[in-house]
Amino acid sequence: MPSYSLYMGCSVPANYPNYEASMLKVAKALGMELHYMEGVACCGSPNLRAIDYSGWLTVNARTLAIGEKNGNDIVTPCNGCFGSLKDVLHHLKHDSTDLGRVNEELKKEGLQLKCTVRVRHIVEAMYTDIGTDEIRKRVTKPLDGVGVAIHFGCHVLRPADVTGFRPEILRELVEVTGARVVEYPLWKQCCGATVLPVNESLAIRLARDKIKSMKESGAEFATVICPACGNQLDLQQLGLKQSYGETYDLPVLMYPQLLGLAMGIGEDELGLSMNRVPADGILAHLTG
Amino acid sequence: MAETDTKPRIPVTLIEPIDMSRLDPSFREEIRSMPDADELSACFACSTCTAACPIANQWLYKPHQLIRMILLGMREEVLNSKEIWECLTCFQCQERCPQKVRVTDILFDCKNLAAERGIVPEKIVALAKELVDKGQLYVVTADWEREDLGLEPSVPGLSTEAVKSILQGTRTGRLTKGGD
């Protein structure tokens, strides 16, 4: 049974416990052992990188060093955490001066980073270590042909040389649920989450562009693998009524919620009632 | 997706001649010495980065112009621009650059230099303060939601002390005390 160090970050547990719960249930059913990392806190997000590269390096190197000590791969459900950890690891692997400086700081806590640890997004671990063939065996309520638009999130896809994440991973994981992946023109575009603290109206416009592009391409649902993207595409739909006078009613499910439904896990256990846009359509589809 | 509510403007860089005496050639060297900026001078201003940027249409300085401004030494204009803070960090510019210039990473470097001078949007300082005070950007407030889902009310394994202590000794600590 594969074992992992689970790095939650702060956004998922604080804002999306439904993502956390559905991930734990699905992982358990797939035979993945997730162990919450001890003694870790926030990655600082790209906001910390923007103002304090050195502090951002140390904070994330510390998390990496704890993971390295644990001996398992680090997995995370958040693109922001994933991007921060991957980027810092990539940088420190190639910059011995910064690695030395960071290790001086970590030594105070008896930690050391050798850059041997591996960091993966939770869906990447599902795909690589369990595989779609095994997952398919556990799908008992296939989402026959329901149209799902995937929003990957920038920091899982790019920079490609740092993240190493291929879009096919999530496409195949969605298809294994029996859903149909809906292609839409703005699939690569940002949800706008990062600009929210600096220019709110711009952030809302970006969320709207995305949702509109999905809806116009025939998506019945959207799926995301990041709490910040989830916030933009799900919660902001309420704001869009106000800002643009537009209603989209496009349910946005965290990927483990989508897979969980297909595996026959109950909607309560997956926390579907916490999603802002009701997922009634997909539930009707499953029971109908 | 183009914005139609503002009149098209001629970029200011075309109508206002650059004051050569104000250029600072050390700016490009400083940026080049920062993380992921080695390929800075490979930019030949093809503007592919600008074509890839989802929000360049509302910027006075487009991504390729910002890179050109760094190469020319327009330190003040770049570090005081709103554009560096509005960058989505979506890395699309960087992904498409035919010269492997890491445009997004370079804009992160610019933000760090601006932050060193205390030029940081108010709400970003507020987020930094959360990090220094609480060791996390978001704190669990609705523990009953977690319990309803069978999760522990507080996050297992979470410990914020070390992060708070690391950040207090860095630029983040200084910025949240009102700059220096």
mmCIF file of C-alpha atoms in Angstrom, chain A residues 10-11 13-15 17-18 20-21 24-25 36-42 44-53 55 58-59 62 109 154-155 158-159 161-162 188-190 194-195 197-199 202 205-206 209 268-269 271 274, chain B residues 1 3 35-36 54-55 57-58 85-92 94-95 102 105 108 111-112 115 120-121 123-124 127-128 131 135-140 145-146 149 151 155-160 162-163 166-167 170-172 175:
data_model
loop_
_atom_site.group_PDB
_atom_site.id
_atom_site.type_symbol
_atom_site.label_atom_id
_atom_site.label_comp_id
_atom_site.label_asym_id
_atom_site.label_seq_id
_atom_site.Cartn_x
_atom_site.Cartn_y
_atom_site.Cartn_z
ATOM 1 C CA CYS A 10 -3.934 26.293 4.827
ATOM 2 C CA SER A 11 -6.532 27.060 2.180
ATOM 3 C CA PRO A 13 -8.539 22.839 5.527
ATOM 4 C CA ALA A 14 -9.796 26.353 6.285
ATOM 5 C CA ASN A 15 -11.992 26.970 3.250
ATOM 6 C CA PRO A 17 -12.969 20.867 4.130
ATOM 7 C CA ASN A 18 -15.183 19.156 1.536
ATOM 8 C CA GLU A 20 -10.082 17.478 2.182
ATOM 9 C CA ALA A 21 -12.763 14.967 3.241
ATOM 10 C CA LEU A 24 -9.261 11.292 2.164
ATOM 11 C CA LYS A 25 -12.233 9.037 1.385
ATOM 12 C CA TYR A 36 -0.701 14.494 7.636
ATOM 13 C CA MET A 37 2.725 16.110 7.914
ATOM 14 C CA GLU A 38 3.684 17.060 11.460
ATOM 15 C CA GLY A 39 4.973 20.518 12.321
ATOM 16 C CA VAL A 40 4.308 22.267 9.011
ATOM 17 C CA ALA A 41 2.397 25.456 8.190
ATOM 18 C CA CYS A 42 1.573 27.612 5.150
ATOM 19 C CA GLY A 44 3.138 31.474 1.707
ATOM 20 C CA SER A 45 1.630 31.235 -1.797
ATOM 21 C CA PRO A 46 2.958 33.288 -4.738
ATOM 22 C CA ASN A 47 2.293 36.365 -2.602
ATOM 23 C CA LEU A 48 5.198 35.510 -0.325
ATOM 24 C CA ARG A 49 7.416 34.739 -3.301
ATOM 25 C CA ALA A 50 6.562 38.204 -4.665
ATOM 26 C CA ILE A 51 7.701 40.157 -1.649
ATOM 27 C CA ASP A 52 10.274 37.904 -0.003
ATOM 28 C CA TYR A 53 11.995 35.316 -2.183
ATOM 29 C CA GLY A 55 11.769 33.876 3.229
ATOM 30 C CA THR A 58 13.298 28.918 3.713
ATOM 31 C CA VAL A 59 9.677 28.271 4.680
ATOM 32 C CA ARG A 62 11.639 23.465 5.758
ATOM 33 C CA GLU A 109 15.803 22.941 14.066
ATOM 34 C CA CYS A 154 -1.776 27.612 -13.737
ATOM 35 C CA HIS A 155 0.579 26.475 -11.033
ATOM 36 C CA ARG A 158 3.424 25.820 -15.580
ATOM 37 C CA PRO A 159 6.342 26.387 -15.710
ATOM 38 C CA ASP A 161 10.002 22.366 -16.809
ATOM 39 C CA VAL A 162 9.434 22.833 -13.071
ATOM 40 C CA LYS A 188 -5.240 27.183 -20.411
ATOM 41 C CA GLN A 189 -6.282 30.543 -19.024
ATOM 42 C CA CYS A 190 -5.852 31.706 -15.425
ATOM 43 C CA THR A 194 -3.731 35.569 -7.750
ATOM 44 C CA VAL A 195 -4.809 39.074 -8.749
ATOM 45 C CA PRO A 197 -5.912 41.104 -3.592
ATOM 46 C CA VAL A 198 -4.602 43.662 -6.087
ATOM 47 C CA ASN A 199 -7.446 44.230 -8.566
ATOM 48 C CA LEU A 202 -10.017 42.187 -12.984
ATOM 49 C CA ARG A 205 -13.611 39.376 -15.125
ATOM 50 C CA LEU A 206 -11.116 36.528 -15.508
ATOM 51 C CA ASP A 209 -14.322 34.685 -19.015
ATOM 52 C CA ASP A 268 -22.889 13.931 2.340
ATOM 53 C CA GLU A 269 -19.561 12.221 2.803
ATOM 54 C CA GLY A 271 -19.491 17.483 1.335
ATOM 55 C CA MET A 274 -20.781 23.018 0.793
ATOM 56 C CA MET B 1 -12.614 39.010 -24.621
ATOM 57 C CA GLU B 3 -12.036 45.343 -23.202
ATOM 58 C CA PRO B 35 16.658 33.986 -9.639
ATOM 59 C CA ASP B 36 15.788 32.683 -13.113
ATOM 60 C CA PRO B 54 -4.600 37.433 -20.825
ATOM 61 C CA ILE B 55 -4.543 40.933 -19.347
ATOM 62 C CA ASN B 57 -4.799 44.611 -23.188
ATOM 63 C CA GLN B 58 -5.422 46.729 -20.128
ATOM 64 C CA TRP B 85 1.708 43.526 -9.180
ATOM 65 C CA GLU B 86 -1.163 42.745 -11.512
ATOM 66 C CA CYS B 87 0.792 39.929 -13.162
ATOM 67 C CA LEU B 88 -1.366 36.812 -12.744
ATOM 68 C CA THR B 89 1.733 34.618 -12.403
ATOM 69 C CA CYS B 90 0.047 32.281 -14.899
ATOM 70 C CA PHE B 91 3.389 31.737 -16.677
ATOM 71 C CA GLN B 92 1.803 31.800 -20.144
ATOM 72 C CA GLN B 94 7.158 32.486 -20.069
ATOM 73 C CA GLU B 95 5.894 29.269 -21.615
ATOM 74 C CA ARG B 102 11.550 33.583 -17.863
ATOM 75 C CA ASP B 105 10.016 34.799 -12.867
ATOM 76 C CA PHE B 108 8.713 38.179 -9.405
ATOM 77 C CA LYS B 111 8.380 42.711 -7.129
ATOM 78 C CA ASN B 112 11.098 41.688 -4.676
ATOM 79 C CA ALA B 115 9.254 45.304 -1.864
ATOM 80 C CA VAL B 120 3.867 46.814 -2.016
ATOM 81 C CA PRO B 121 0.066 46.956 -2.491
ATOM 82 C CA LYS B 123 -3.631 44.077 0.647
ATOM 83 C CA ILE B 124 -0.442 42.117 -0.036
ATOM 84 C CA LEU B 127 -1.535 38.977 3.730
ATOM 85 C CA ALA B 128 2.113 39.128 4.774
ATOM 86 C CA LEU B 131 1.730 35.033 7.656
ATOM 87 C CA GLY B 135 1.995 31.416 10.261
ATOM 88 C CA GLN B 136 -0.746 30.817 7.687
ATOM 89 C CA LEU B 137 -2.835 32.790 5.207
ATOM 90 C CA TYR B 138 -6.128 31.133 6.136
ATOM 91 C CA VAL B 139 -7.146 30.019 9.607
ATOM 92 C CA VAL B 140 -9.866 27.440 10.307
ATOM 93 C CA GLU B 145 -17.955 22.141 9.051
ATOM 94 C CA ARG B 146 -14.869 19.990 9.482
ATOM 95 C CA LEU B 149 -17.375 15.788 7.491
ATOM 96 C CA LEU B 151 -12.463 15.672 10.042
ATOM 97 C CA VAL B 155 -5.742 20.607 11.111
ATOM 98 C CA PRO B 156 -3.733 17.558 12.195
ATOM 99 C CA GLY B 157 -0.002 18.222 12.408
ATOM 100 C CA LEU B 158 -0.293 21.976 11.901
ATOM 101 C CA SER B 159 2.367 23.975 13.734
ATOM 102 C CA THR B 160 2.905 27.612 12.866
ATOM 103 C CA ALA B 162 8.642 27.870 13.119
ATOM 104 C CA VAL B 163 7.190 29.653 10.088
ATOM 105 C CA ILE B 166 11.531 32.355 10.148
ATOM 106 C CA LEU B 167 9.494 35.159 8.584
ATOM 107 C CA THR B 170 13.157 38.375 6.854
ATOM 108 C CA ARG B 171 11.888 41.174 4.617
ATOM 109 C CA THR B 172 8.340 40.020 5.383
ATOM 110 C CA LEU B 175 7.455 45.057 5.726
#
